[in-house]
Amino acid sequence: MQETRRQIMEILRDRSEATVDDLVGDLEALRGSITSVTVRHHLAKLQDDGLVNAAQMRHRSTPGRPQHVYSLTELGNSHFPNNYPDLATNLLKQIKTQLPSSQVNVIIEGVADSMAMEANIPLEGSLRERLDKVVEYLNYHGYDAEWDLHREGYVLITSNCPYHKIAQEDADDTLCQMDLRLISQMLGVVPRMISHMSSGDDACTYLIPER
């Protein structure tokens, strides 16, 4: 990989997310002068390769224009060694082994509810506005999400599973149920799953009826 792109990925890994200005500053400390135009060019290439997520809007805590922040995709993170997937897989196996299914469900629902609280999406406003915010949250967490119109309302599509390695070993589709709960809590509407990647479909698709 081109050296500057590798350094950008390392900065995003260490920072979790960064603006172009952040990247310029860190790269200058590593290698000397570099322009924001050059950094944007490298970010575009990394996005084309599926290694960096599309820029997400971050509002400042102080007055000023919102900033665009960049982060690594799951594929981008996979370029750096870690044992998180194996740890999570074994933790899920142990939970299922040690606890009855009803308690496992309570734990998984609690995880989804915590994530929904973190997303902090107001239930006021139109369903379309909430869908926009849900898609923004899911994309930040690596789902590659979008929504579209449907004759019964809307359809939410996620083309990437951030937990695919764990989900492959999850015969009960526990994590899929967690996603369903998460989307339901963020939208305030219970969706219906109409396609499923673990069943061989190209994407997980959720029908959200217009109330």
mmCIF file of C-alpha atoms in Angstrom:
data_model
loop_
_atom_site.group_PDB
_atom_site.id
_atom_site.type_symbol
_atom_site.label_atom_id
_atom_site.label_comp_id
_atom_site.label_asym_id
_atom_site.label_seq_id
_atom_site.Cartn_x
_atom_site.Cartn_y
_atom_site.Cartn_z
ATOM 1 C CA MET A 1 0.000 0.000 0.000
ATOM 2 C CA GLN A 2 1.128 3.555 -0.726
ATOM 3 C CA GLU A 3 2.946 4.917 2.346
ATOM 4 C CA THR A 4 0.779 8.013 2.927
ATOM 5 C CA ARG A 5 -2.416 5.941 2.773
ATOM 6 C CA ARG A 6 -0.991 3.452 5.233
ATOM 7 C CA GLN A 7 -0.162 6.335 7.602
ATOM 8 C CA ILE A 8 -3.691 7.755 7.218
ATOM 9 C CA MET A 9 -5.127 4.352 8.141
ATOM 10 C CA GLU A 10 -2.846 4.150 11.186
ATOM 11 C CA ILE A 11 -3.970 7.611 12.328
ATOM 12 C CA LEU A 12 -7.636 6.668 11.908
ATOM 13 C CA ARG A 13 -7.029 3.460 13.836
ATOM 14 C CA ASP A 14 -5.381 5.337 16.723
ATOM 15 C CA ARG A 15 -7.891 8.219 16.781
ATOM 16 C CA SER A 16 -11.031 6.169 15.921
ATOM 17 C CA GLU A 17 -12.140 9.143 13.794
ATOM 18 C CA ALA A 18 -10.442 12.220 12.381
ATOM 19 C CA THR A 19 -11.092 15.313 10.289
ATOM 20 C CA VAL A 20 -8.945 16.298 7.306
ATOM 21 C CA ASP A 21 -7.290 18.936 9.521
ATOM 22 C CA ASP A 22 -6.502 16.254 12.122
ATOM 23 C CA LEU A 23 -4.930 14.076 9.444
ATOM 24 C CA VAL A 24 -2.912 16.953 7.971
ATOM 25 C CA GLY A 25 -1.530 17.823 11.413
ATOM 26 C CA ASP A 26 -0.594 14.244 12.293
ATOM 27 C CA LEU A 27 0.920 13.568 8.863
ATOM 28 C CA GLU A 28 3.007 16.739 9.027
ATOM 29 C CA ALA A 29 4.420 15.540 12.355
ATOM 30 C CA LEU A 30 5.329 12.221 10.719
ATOM 31 C CA ARG A 31 6.627 13.287 7.320
ATOM 32 C CA GLY A 32 6.654 17.038 6.861
ATOM 33 C CA SER A 33 4.419 19.328 4.835
ATOM 34 C CA ILE A 34 1.284 17.938 3.186
ATOM 35 C CA THR A 35 -1.805 19.711 1.868
ATOM 36 C CA SER A 36 -5.450 19.051 2.662
ATOM 37 C CA VAL A 37 -6.053 18.491 -1.083
ATOM 38 C CA THR A 38 -3.537 15.636 -1.050
ATOM 39 C CA VAL A 39 -5.116 14.128 2.060
ATOM 40 C CA ARG A 40 -8.581 14.264 0.477
ATOM 41 C CA HIS A 41 -7.208 12.530 -2.620
ATOM 42 C CA HIS A 42 -5.836 9.681 -0.505
ATOM 43 C CA LEU A 43 -9.074 9.458 1.504
ATOM 44 C CA ALA A 44 -11.067 9.160 -1.739
ATOM 45 C CA LYS A 45 -8.833 6.291 -2.864
ATOM 46 C CA LEU A 46 -9.180 4.547 0.507
ATOM 47 C CA GLN A 47 -12.966 4.944 0.279
ATOM 48 C CA ASP A 48 -12.947 3.463 -3.232
ATOM 49 C CA ASP A 49 -11.061 0.475 -1.815
ATOM 50 C CA GLY A 50 -13.628 0.070 0.987
ATOM 51 C CA LEU A 51 -11.117 0.873 3.731
ATOM 52 C CA VAL A 52 -12.527 4.207 4.960
ATOM 53 C CA ASN A 53 -16.159 5.091 5.637
ATOM 54 C CA ALA A 54 -17.919 7.947 3.876
ATOM 55 C CA ALA A 55 -17.446 11.206 5.763
ATOM 56 C CA GLN A 56 -19.894 11.744 8.617
ATOM 57 C CA MET A 57 -20.995 15.146 9.882
ATOM 58 C CA ARG A 58 -19.858 16.050 13.398
ATOM 59 C CA HIS A 59 -21.255 19.153 15.077
ATOM 60 C CA ARG A 60 -18.812 21.243 17.072
ATOM 61 C CA SER A 61 -19.220 21.855 20.797
ATOM 62 C CA THR A 62 -18.159 25.454 20.080
ATOM 63 C CA PRO A 63 -19.484 27.869 17.433
ATOM 64 C CA GLY A 64 -18.418 27.083 13.897
ATOM 65 C CA ARG A 65 -19.328 25.028 10.876
ATOM 66 C CA PRO A 66 -19.849 21.278 11.377
ATOM 67 C CA GLN A 67 -16.865 19.102 10.502
ATOM 68 C CA HIS A 68 -16.641 15.960 8.398
ATOM 69 C CA VAL A 69 -14.992 13.053 10.172
ATOM 70 C CA TYR A 70 -13.551 9.881 8.685
ATOM 71 C CA SER A 71 -13.149 6.427 10.199
ATOM 72 C CA LEU A 72 -11.981 2.980 9.144
ATOM 73 C CA THR A 73 -14.455 0.446 7.840
ATOM 74 C CA GLU A 74 -14.449 -3.090 9.199
ATOM 75 C CA LEU A 75 -12.292 -4.052 6.214
ATOM 76 C CA GLY A 76 -9.915 -1.223 7.041
ATOM 77 C CA ASN A 77 -9.667 -2.329 10.666
ATOM 78 C CA SER A 78 -9.011 -5.890 9.526
ATOM 79 C CA HIS A 79 -5.661 -4.716 8.129
ATOM 80 C CA PHE A 80 -4.464 -4.394 11.732
ATOM 81 C CA PRO A 81 -4.087 -7.507 13.906
ATOM 82 C CA ASN A 82 -6.611 -7.887 16.750
ATOM 83 C CA ASN A 83 -8.401 -10.670 18.560
ATOM 84 C CA TYR A 84 -11.762 -8.949 19.073
ATOM 85 C CA PRO A 85 -13.820 -11.240 16.802
ATOM 86 C CA ASP A 86 -12.529 -14.412 18.475
ATOM 87 C CA LEU A 87 -13.072 -12.927 21.932
ATOM 88 C CA ALA A 88 -16.641 -11.844 21.082
ATOM 89 C CA THR A 89 -17.419 -15.217 19.477
ATOM 90 C CA ASN A 90 -16.256 -17.124 22.552
ATOM 91 C CA LEU A 91 -18.054 -14.772 24.939
ATOM 92 C CA LEU A 92 -21.314 -15.288 23.033
ATOM 93 C CA LYS A 93 -20.801 -19.066 23.088
ATOM 94 C CA GLN A 94 -20.217 -19.049 26.831
ATOM 95 C CA ILE A 95 -23.269 -16.883 27.492
ATOM 96 C CA LYS A 96 -25.412 -19.303 25.486
ATOM 97 C CA THR A 97 -23.870 -22.294 27.261
ATOM 98 C CA GLN A 98 -24.223 -20.937 30.787
ATOM 99 C CA LEU A 99 -27.604 -19.211 30.591
ATOM 100 C CA PRO A 100 -31.103 -20.201 29.477
ATOM 101 C CA SER A 101 -32.246 -18.671 26.188
ATOM 102 C CA SER A 102 -34.624 -16.264 27.943
ATOM 103 C CA GLN A 103 -31.728 -14.686 29.854
ATOM 104 C CA VAL A 104 -29.566 -14.585 26.732
ATOM 105 C CA ASN A 105 -32.348 -12.650 25.022
ATOM 106 C CA VAL A 106 -32.507 -10.190 27.918
ATOM 107 C CA ILE A 107 -28.754 -9.554 27.610
ATOM 108 C CA ILE A 108 -28.879 -9.100 23.831
ATOM 109 C CA GLU A 109 -31.868 -6.760 24.088
ATOM 110 C CA GLY A 110 -29.998 -4.792 26.742
ATOM 111 C CA VAL A 111 -27.003 -4.400 24.419
ATOM 112 C CA ALA A 112 -29.285 -3.179 21.615
ATOM 113 C CA ASP A 113 -31.046 -0.757 23.964
ATOM 114 C CA SER A 114 -27.687 0.640 25.135
ATOM 115 C CA MET A 115 -26.629 1.185 21.532
ATOM 116 C CA ALA A 116 -29.936 2.921 20.774
ATOM 117 C CA MET A 117 -29.419 5.203 23.772
ATOM 118 C CA GLU A 118 -25.936 6.019 22.481
ATOM 119 C CA ALA A 119 -27.423 6.912 19.073
ATOM 120 C CA ASN A 120 -29.775 9.333 20.880
ATOM 121 C CA ILE A 121 -32.167 9.771 17.955
ATOM 122 C CA PRO A 122 -35.229 11.862 18.944
ATOM 123 C CA LEU A 123 -38.560 10.204 18.186
ATOM 124 C CA GLU A 124 -40.014 13.596 17.298
ATOM 125 C CA GLY A 125 -40.124 14.599 13.660
ATOM 126 C CA SER A 126 -40.949 12.603 10.563
ATOM 127 C CA LEU A 127 -40.054 8.980 9.973
ATOM 128 C CA ARG A 128 -37.868 10.078 7.050
ATOM 129 C CA GLU A 129 -35.861 12.334 9.347
ATOM 130 C CA ARG A 130 -35.347 9.477 11.792
ATOM 131 C CA LEU A 131 -34.361 7.152 8.941
ATOM 132 C CA ASP A 132 -31.685 9.638 7.871
ATOM 133 C CA LYS A 133 -30.249 9.649 11.390
ATOM 134 C CA VAL A 134 -30.463 5.846 11.691
ATOM 135 C CA VAL A 135 -28.587 5.442 8.402
ATOM 136 C CA GLU A 136 -25.940 7.906 9.611
ATOM 137 C CA TYR A 137 -25.497 5.955 12.856
ATOM 138 C CA LEU A 138 -25.369 2.567 11.104
ATOM 139 C CA ASN A 139 -22.867 3.751 8.491
ATOM 140 C CA TYR A 140 -20.615 5.118 11.213
ATOM 141 C CA HIS A 141 -20.640 1.626 12.717
ATOM 142 C CA GLY A 142 -19.864 -0.135 9.453
ATOM 143 C CA TYR A 143 -23.252 -1.365 8.207
ATOM 144 C CA ASP A 144 -23.167 0.320 4.751
ATOM 145 C CA ALA A 145 -26.809 1.364 5.138
ATOM 146 C CA GLU A 146 -29.330 3.274 3.039
ATOM 147 C CA TRP A 147 -33.104 3.629 2.875
ATOM 148 C CA ASP A 148 -35.579 3.772 0.017
ATOM 149 C CA LEU A 149 -39.300 4.162 -0.577
ATOM 150 C CA HIS A 150 -41.562 1.089 -0.556
ATOM 151 C CA ARG A 151 -45.240 0.728 -1.424
ATOM 152 C CA GLU A 152 -45.942 -0.019 2.263
ATOM 153 C CA GLY A 153 -43.682 2.700 3.625
ATOM 154 C CA TYR A 154 -39.894 2.514 3.581
ATOM 155 C CA VAL A 155 -37.183 -0.099 3.304
ATOM 156 C CA LEU A 156 -33.894 0.037 5.215
ATOM 157 C CA ILE A 157 -31.019 -1.817 3.560
ATOM 158 C CA THR A 158 -27.733 -2.812 5.205
ATOM 159 C CA SER A 159 -25.190 -4.274 2.774
ATOM 160 C CA ASN A 160 -22.458 -5.096 5.283
ATOM 161 C CA CYS A 161 -22.542 -6.979 8.576
ATOM 162 C CA PRO A 162 -19.988 -5.582 11.065
ATOM 163 C CA TYR A 163 -20.184 -8.880 12.968
ATOM 164 C CA HIS A 164 -19.994 -11.241 9.983
ATOM 165 C CA LYS A 165 -17.292 -13.483 11.484
ATOM 166 C CA ILE A 166 -19.260 -13.897 14.724
ATOM 167 C CA ALA A 167 -22.585 -14.218 12.903
ATOM 168 C CA GLN A 168 -21.197 -17.118 10.836
ATOM 169 C CA GLU A 169 -20.927 -19.124 14.070
ATOM 170 C CA ASP A 170 -24.244 -17.886 15.477
ATOM 171 C CA ALA A 171 -26.756 -20.589 14.526
ATOM 172 C CA ASP A 172 -29.540 -18.844 16.475
ATOM 173 C CA ASP A 173 -29.134 -15.520 14.620
ATOM 174 C CA THR A 174 -28.753 -13.812 17.994
ATOM 175 C CA LEU A 175 -26.888 -10.852 16.535
ATOM 176 C CA CYS A 176 -29.474 -10.448 13.779
ATOM 177 C CA GLN A 177 -32.137 -10.172 16.468
ATOM 178 C CA MET A 178 -29.978 -7.593 18.214
ATOM 179 C CA ASP A 179 -29.853 -5.516 15.015
ATOM 180 C CA LEU A 180 -33.619 -5.805 14.618
ATOM 181 C CA ARG A 181 -34.099 -4.586 18.190
ATOM 182 C CA LEU A 182 -31.591 -1.757 17.684
ATOM 183 C CA ILE A 183 -33.316 -0.479 14.540
ATOM 184 C CA SER A 184 -36.709 -0.748 16.211
ATOM 185 C CA GLN A 185 -35.558 1.267 19.232
ATOM 186 C CA MET A 186 -33.912 3.966 17.125
ATOM 187 C CA LEU A 187 -36.905 4.384 14.805
ATOM 188 C CA GLY A 188 -39.712 3.906 17.300
ATOM 189 C CA VAL A 189 -41.267 1.524 14.756
ATOM 190 C CA VAL A 190 -40.978 -2.262 14.680
ATOM 191 C CA PRO A 191 -39.596 -3.257 11.244
ATOM 192 C CA ARG A 192 -40.088 -6.563 9.448
ATOM 193 C CA MET A 193 -37.037 -8.326 8.067
ATOM 194 C CA ILE A 194 -37.581 -9.247 4.426
ATOM 195 C CA SER A 195 -34.083 -10.408 3.419
ATOM 196 C CA HIS A 196 -31.180 -11.787 5.372
ATOM 197 C CA MET A 197 -27.458 -12.070 4.553
ATOM 198 C CA SER A 198 -27.034 -15.130 6.756
ATOM 199 C CA SER A 199 -29.580 -16.851 4.493
ATOM 200 C CA GLY A 200 -27.562 -16.042 1.383
ATOM 201 C CA ASP A 201 -29.206 -12.724 0.445
ATOM 202 C CA ASP A 202 -27.075 -9.803 -0.766
ATOM 203 C CA ALA A 203 -28.244 -7.549 2.065
ATOM 204 C CA CYS A 204 -30.317 -7.439 5.220
ATOM 205 C CA THR A 205 -33.494 -5.549 4.367
ATOM 206 C CA TYR A 206 -36.089 -4.230 6.788
ATOM 207 C CA LEU A 207 -39.590 -3.067 5.859
ATOM 208 C CA ILE A 208 -40.669 -0.061 7.914
ATOM 209 C CA PRO A 209 -44.389 0.596 7.567
ATOM 210 C CA GLU A 210 -45.581 4.173 7.356
ATOM 211 C CA ARG A 211 -47.904 4.662 10.303
#
